[in-house]
Amino acid sequence: MTDKKQKILVVEDEEAILMGLEENLKFSGYEVETAMDGRGGLEKAQKTKPDLILLDLMLPGISGFEICRELRDGGYQMPIIMLTARQDEFDKLHGFEMGADDYVTKPFSIDELLARIRAILLRGNRREMTGKVYEFGTCTLDTESRILKNDGKEIKLTRTEFELLAYFCGNEGKALSRNQVMNEVWGTEYYGTQRSLDSFVASLRSKIEEKPAKPKHILTVHGVGYKFLGDG
Ligand code: CA
């Protein structure tokens, strides 16, 4: 069996970090593309269509957020992990709305980053289209076309938001612990904090709930996690 190498694009303007990442990723069996500024990163992403992008937030030219948004607006669906510095005060919710799938804060452990990369790439392969259509409230989620409509209007979902919502829909009425949701949606190797999950839930609520502050579909189960109700 010949496995085609998966390609990762690293967009990072700090040369030492870029070179360290390139070396470690190559050593782990990935093909690596690199760019050191925003515009170059965006062009490389569009041209080389990598399987995953590691994207620095603060870049010369255009920022990581803008690159994310431009790619998603252009229909590019590859997973994006944002690399952020602590002093950037990375706004997770904003990042996820722009279409990022995950983020790590510098300085990060390379082992942790590699584990997240594996988990994200694996989940892309694992979660195949099921063709199910879920209806709840004023929404319809088509898991084959991956389209969410609310009141007949198409609502943009990031890849991770789609997977999270599809998981909730498939487990209607069950109280799901945070760990359970994260293991299922992000993969068992996920090292992230539960705050990321809460940010994704907040973003989903703003898209499907009539009153996001008083949700009827994605309910918080205190001390446990969440419960999805189709018709709350
Ligand atoms: Ca930077």
PDB file of C-alpha atoms and ligand atoms in Angstrom, residues 12-14 56-60 83 88 106, ligand 1:
ATOM      1  CA  GLU A  12       4.847  31.733  10.038  1.00  0.00           C
ATOM      2  CA  ASP A  13       7.060  34.825   9.926  1.00  0.00           C
ATOM      3  CA  GLU A  14       9.412  33.815  12.744  1.00  0.00           C
ATOM      4  CA  ASP A  56       0.324  32.183  12.504  1.00  0.00           C
ATOM      5  CA  LEU A  57      -2.056  34.915  13.628  1.00  0.00           C
ATOM      6  CA  MET A  58       0.206  37.984  13.432  1.00  0.00           C
ATOM      7  CA  LEU A  59       1.839  38.119  10.015  1.00  0.00           C
ATOM      8  CA  PRO A  60       3.286  40.841   7.838  1.00  0.00           C
ATOM      9  CA  LEU A  83      -0.649  29.545  16.036  1.00  0.00           C
ATOM     10  CA  ASP A  88      -2.098  38.416  20.923  1.00  0.00           C
ATOM     11  CA  LYS A 106       3.109  29.734  21.677  1.00  0.00           C
TER      12      LYS A 106
HETATM   13 CA    CA B   1       4.013  36.231  13.813  1.00  0.00          CA
END
